[in-house]
Short mmCIF file of C-alpha atoms in Angstrom, two decimals:
data_model
loop_
_atom_site.label_atom_id
_atom_site.label_comp_id
_atom_site.label_asym_id
_atom_site.label_seq_id
_atom_site.Cartn_x
_atom_site.Cartn_y
_atom_site.Cartn_z
CA MET A 1186 15.16 -16.73 14.12
CA LEU A 1187 14.95 -18.29 10.65
CA ARG A 1188 18.60 -17.51 9.96
CA ALA A 1189 19.66 -18.82 13.34
CA ALA A 1190 17.93 -22.10 12.49
CA GLY A 1191 19.84 -22.35 9.23
CA VAL A 1192 16.93 -21.53 6.91
CA GLY A 1193 18.20 -20.11 3.64
CA VAL A 1194 18.50 -20.45 -0.12
CA GLY A 1195 16.61 -23.43 -1.51
CA ASP A 1196 14.28 -23.73 1.49
CA GLU A 1197 10.55 -23.09 1.65
CA VAL A 1198 8.74 -21.55 4.62
CA VAL A 1199 4.96 -21.84 5.04
CA VAL A 1200 3.34 -18.52 5.98
CA PRO A 1201 -0.16 -16.98 5.93
CA ALA A 1202 -1.19 -14.61 3.15
CA PHE A 1203 -3.90 -13.08 5.36
CA GLY A 1204 -2.02 -10.47 7.38
CA ASN A 1205 1.20 -8.53 7.47
CA VAL A 1206 3.64 -8.62 4.58
CA GLU A 1207 6.56 -8.50 7.02
CA VAL A 1208 6.43 -12.25 7.65
CA ALA A 1209 6.90 -13.08 3.95
CA GLU A 1210 9.55 -10.37 3.68
CA ALA A 1211 11.51 -11.95 6.55
CA VAL A 1212 11.51 -15.26 4.69
CA VAL A 1213 12.80 -13.59 1.53
CA VAL A 1214 15.61 -11.88 3.47
CA THR A 1215 16.96 -15.32 4.39
CA GLY A 1216 16.97 -16.35 0.72
CA ALA A 1217 14.13 -18.84 1.25
CA LEU A 1218 10.78 -18.93 -0.58
CA PRO A 1219 7.53 -18.04 1.24
CA VAL A 1220 4.79 -20.57 0.50
CA PHE A 1221 1.26 -19.41 1.30
CA ALA A 1222 -1.32 -21.64 3.01
CA ASP A 1223 -4.97 -20.91 3.68
CA ILE A 1224 -6.48 -19.82 7.00
CA ASP A 1225 -9.09 -21.19 9.36
CA PRO A 1226 -12.24 -19.06 8.80
CA VAL A 1227 -12.95 -18.82 12.54
CA THR A 1228 -9.54 -17.89 13.95
CA TYR A 1229 -8.04 -16.26 10.83
CA CYS A 1230 -4.81 -18.10 11.64
CA LEU A 1231 -3.12 -20.71 9.44
CA ASP A 1232 -5.21 -23.83 8.96
CA ALA A 1233 -3.24 -26.95 9.93
CA GLY A 1234 -4.70 -29.06 7.13
CA ALA A 1235 -3.88 -26.41 4.55
CA VAL A 1236 -0.33 -26.18 5.90
CA GLU A 1237 0.27 -29.91 5.66
CA ALA A 1238 -1.08 -29.89 2.09
CA VAL A 1239 1.70 -27.51 0.93
CA VAL A 1240 4.60 -29.19 2.74
CA THR A 1241 7.25 -30.49 0.32
CA PRO A 1242 10.73 -31.98 0.75
CA ARG A 1243 12.05 -28.39 0.52
CA THR A 1244 9.91 -27.10 3.38
CA ALA A 1245 12.08 -26.02 6.31
CA ALA A 1246 9.72 -24.11 8.59
CA ILE A 1247 6.18 -22.96 9.42
CA VAL A 1248 5.52 -19.46 10.74
CA ALA A 1249 2.21 -19.37 12.63
CA VAL A 1250 0.80 -15.90 13.28
CA HIS A 1251 -1.73 -15.26 16.04
CA ARG A 1252 -4.43 -12.98 14.72
CA PHE A 1253 -6.88 -10.45 16.26
CA GLY A 1254 -6.63 -12.00 19.73
CA ARG A 1255 -7.13 -15.61 18.65
CA SER A 1256 -4.30 -18.14 18.85
CA ALA A 1257 -3.07 -20.36 16.05
CA ASP A 1258 -3.28 -24.13 16.64
CA ILE A 1259 0.34 -24.44 17.71
CA ALA A 1260 -0.05 -27.99 19.03
CA ARG A 1261 -1.14 -29.19 15.58
CA PHE A 1262 1.73 -27.35 13.93
CA HIS A 1263 4.23 -28.98 16.26
CA GLU A 1264 2.76 -32.37 15.33
CA ILE A 1265 3.24 -31.52 11.65
CA GLY A 1266 6.72 -30.22 12.39
CA GLN A 1267 7.70 -33.44 14.16
CA ARG A 1268 6.40 -35.61 11.32
CA HIS A 1269 8.24 -33.66 8.65
CA GLY A 1270 11.25 -32.36 10.57
CA LEU A 1271 10.20 -28.71 10.37
CA LEU A 1272 10.93 -25.69 12.51
CA VAL A 1273 7.75 -24.09 13.95
CA LEU A 1274 7.88 -20.38 14.78
CA GLU A 1275 5.19 -18.14 16.24
CA GLN A 1276 4.51 -14.47 15.73
CA GLY A 1277 2.39 -13.11 18.54
CA GLU A 1278 0.52 -9.88 19.11
CA SER A 1279 1.24 -7.28 21.76
CA GLU A 1280 -1.34 -7.91 24.45
CA ALA A 1281 -3.19 -5.26 26.41
CA PRO A 1282 -2.88 -5.19 30.22
CA TYR A 1283 -5.22 -7.59 32.03
CA ASP A 1284 -7.69 -4.94 33.19
CA GLU A 1285 -7.93 -3.49 29.68
CA MET A 1286 -8.37 -6.97 28.22
CA ALA A 1287 -11.28 -7.59 30.58
CA GLN A 1288 -12.92 -4.37 29.43
CA ARG A 1289 -12.40 -5.32 25.78
CA ARG A 1290 -14.10 -8.64 26.43
CA GLN A 1291 -16.98 -6.85 28.13
CA ARG A 1292 -17.47 -4.55 25.14
CA ALA A 1293 -17.15 -7.47 22.74
CA SER A 1294 -19.84 -9.35 24.67
CA TYR A 1295 -22.13 -6.33 24.37
CA LEU A 1296 -21.60 -6.19 20.60
CA ASP A 1297 -22.11 -9.95 20.29
CA ALA A 1298 -25.54 -9.60 21.88
CA LYS A 1299 -26.67 -6.44 20.07
CA LEU A 1300 -25.32 -6.50 16.52
CA LYS A 1301 -27.59 -7.70 13.72
CA GLY A 1302 -26.86 -8.33 10.04
CA VAL A 1303 -23.15 -9.04 10.52
CA ARG A 1304 -21.39 -12.18 11.68
CA THR A 1305 -19.82 -11.52 15.05
CA PRO A 1306 -16.49 -13.20 15.92
CA ASP A 1307 -16.33 -16.58 17.62
CA SER A 1308 -15.49 -16.00 21.27
CA GLY A 1309 -13.80 -19.36 21.94
CA ASP A 1310 -10.29 -20.27 23.04
CA GLY A 1311 -9.67 -17.24 25.24
CA HIS A 1312 -10.24 -14.55 22.60
CA THR A 1313 -8.56 -11.36 23.83
CA TYR A 1314 -10.12 -9.08 21.19
CA GLN A 1315 -7.02 -7.27 20.06
CA GLN A 1316 -9.43 -6.45 17.26
CA TYR A 1317 -13.20 -7.07 17.10
CA VAL A 1318 -13.57 -8.41 13.58
CA VAL A 1319 -16.99 -9.00 12.07
CA ARG A 1320 -17.92 -10.45 8.71
CA VAL A 1321 -20.16 -8.44 6.39
CA PRO A 1322 -21.99 -11.09 4.36
CA GLY A 1323 -23.12 -10.47 0.82
CA ASN A 1324 -21.50 -10.56 -2.58
CA GLY A 1325 -17.97 -9.66 -1.57
CA ARG A 1326 -15.90 -6.50 -1.36
CA PRO A 1327 -18.48 -3.89 -2.52
CA ASP A 1328 -20.87 -4.86 0.28
CA ARG A 1329 -18.25 -4.65 3.02
CA ASP A 1330 -16.82 -1.41 1.71
CA ALA A 1331 -20.24 0.22 1.31
CA PHE A 1332 -21.08 -0.85 4.85
CA ALA A 1333 -17.81 0.59 6.17
CA ARG A 1334 -18.38 3.93 4.44
CA ALA A 1335 -21.88 4.16 5.83
CA VAL A 1336 -20.75 3.31 9.38
CA ARG A 1337 -18.01 5.95 9.22
CA ALA A 1338 -20.55 8.50 7.97
CA ARG A 1339 -22.47 7.84 11.20
CA GLY A 1340 -19.41 8.74 13.27
CA VAL A 1341 -18.13 5.23 14.05
CA GLU A 1342 -14.49 4.41 13.35
CA CYS A 1343 -13.93 1.10 11.63
CA ARG A 1344 -11.23 -0.33 9.43
CA VAL A 1345 -10.52 -3.14 7.02
CA PRO A 1346 -7.98 -5.30 8.90
CA VAL A 1347 -6.36 -6.84 5.81
CA LYS A 1348 -6.86 -4.80 2.67
CA THR A 1349 -4.80 -6.98 0.34
CA PRO A 1350 -3.64 -10.54 1.08
CA VAL A 1351 0.09 -10.95 0.61
CA HIS A 1352 -0.29 -13.38 -2.30
CA ARG A 1353 -2.04 -10.60 -4.27
CA LEU A 1354 0.81 -8.10 -3.81
CA PRO A 1355 2.96 -7.64 -6.94
CA GLU A 1356 6.21 -8.71 -5.26
CA PHE A 1357 4.64 -11.90 -3.86
CA ARG A 1358 2.01 -12.70 -6.46
CA ARG A 1359 1.23 -16.41 -6.50
CA TRP A 1360 -1.43 -18.26 -8.43
CA VAL A 1361 -2.57 -20.32 -5.47
CA SER A 1362 -6.00 -21.34 -4.23
CA LEU A 1363 -6.67 -19.65 -0.88
CA PRO A 1364 -10.49 -19.42 -0.76
CA GLU A 1365 -10.83 -18.66 2.96
CA THR A 1366 -8.12 -16.00 2.76
CA GLU A 1367 -9.82 -14.36 -0.23
CA LEU A 1368 -13.24 -14.41 1.44
CA ALA A 1369 -11.91 -13.03 4.72
CA ALA A 1370 -10.12 -10.20 2.90
CA ASP A 1371 -13.38 -9.29 1.17
CA GLU A 1372 -15.72 -9.56 4.17
CA THR A 1373 -13.90 -8.61 7.38
CA LEU A 1374 -14.27 -5.31 9.19
CA ALA A 1375 -12.81 -4.30 12.56
CA LEU A 1376 -15.11 -2.38 14.90
CA PRO A 1377 -13.85 -0.54 18.00
CA VAL A 1378 -13.80 -2.27 21.40
CA ASP A 1379 -11.22 -0.06 23.10
CA ALA A 1380 -11.35 0.15 26.88
CA SER A 1381 -11.86 3.93 26.59
CA LEU A 1382 -15.25 3.55 24.90
CA THR A 1383 -18.24 4.62 26.97
CA LYS A 1384 -21.64 2.96 27.07
CA ARG A 1385 -22.94 5.71 24.81
CA ASP A 1386 -20.11 4.99 22.35
CA MET A 1387 -21.06 1.32 22.29
CA GLN A 1388 -24.71 2.17 21.72
CA ARG A 1389 -23.68 4.42 18.83
CA ILE A 1390 -21.72 1.56 17.23
CA VAL A 1391 -24.68 -0.79 17.49
CA SER A 1392 -27.14 1.81 16.23
CA ALA A 1393 -24.96 2.70 13.24
CA CYS A 1394 -24.42 -0.92 12.23
CA ASN A 1395 -27.95 -2.15 12.80
CA ALA A 1396 -29.41 0.76 10.80
CA LEU A 1397 -27.66 -0.61 7.70
CA GLY A 1398 -29.42 -3.96 7.53
CA GLY A 1399 -30.84 -3.09 4.11
CA LEU A 1400 -27.34 -3.22 2.60
CA LEU A 1401 -26.84 -6.82 3.65
CA GLN A 1402 -28.10 -10.26 3.00
CA PRO A 1403 -29.29 -12.05 6.14
CA ALA A 1404 -26.43 -13.32 8.27
CA PHE A 1405 -26.18 -17.08 8.65
#
């Protein structure tokens, strides 16, 4: 899509660093330069204000990535695109069937009500819970990783959704200020909300997480 729009050598394309490296790689394939902007801490998608702050005369496009079942603020990006003459592209997520999505929301609602000591995800704007991503507050990576190891030891699968932001990878290393991206990479943890989970499974998740309150600072 970038090539078809004429994006190439000498152009810049604004992309998120929180997420898949493939987006930045696609920009490089065209000969353009990926420019990283920070994310919104609630949706984990590109923050419109951060995007506008990195736009230069060389900027040709913005690639907005929908993340974890939350949608990027596409209307704002189109406004920015119109002001600066930029192409706006979206990368979506593969959505679950409607009945499965409803069950995911039901399980997410249960976790929202029962979990303690972690920050549960904001449920606004039609969250489809492709992933149920909590924040483990504390002093950064060691707290989240210790929490994850302890939860797994109690038989609950969990995973770090973004282990390394793209701007930290050797081939894309940039000395840029992305505080929300850095914090999200250090604090986020995805807990299961699959439609196949039983009530007992959900109770096990809550029990495992809530038993670890001593590892955490109070959530706020």
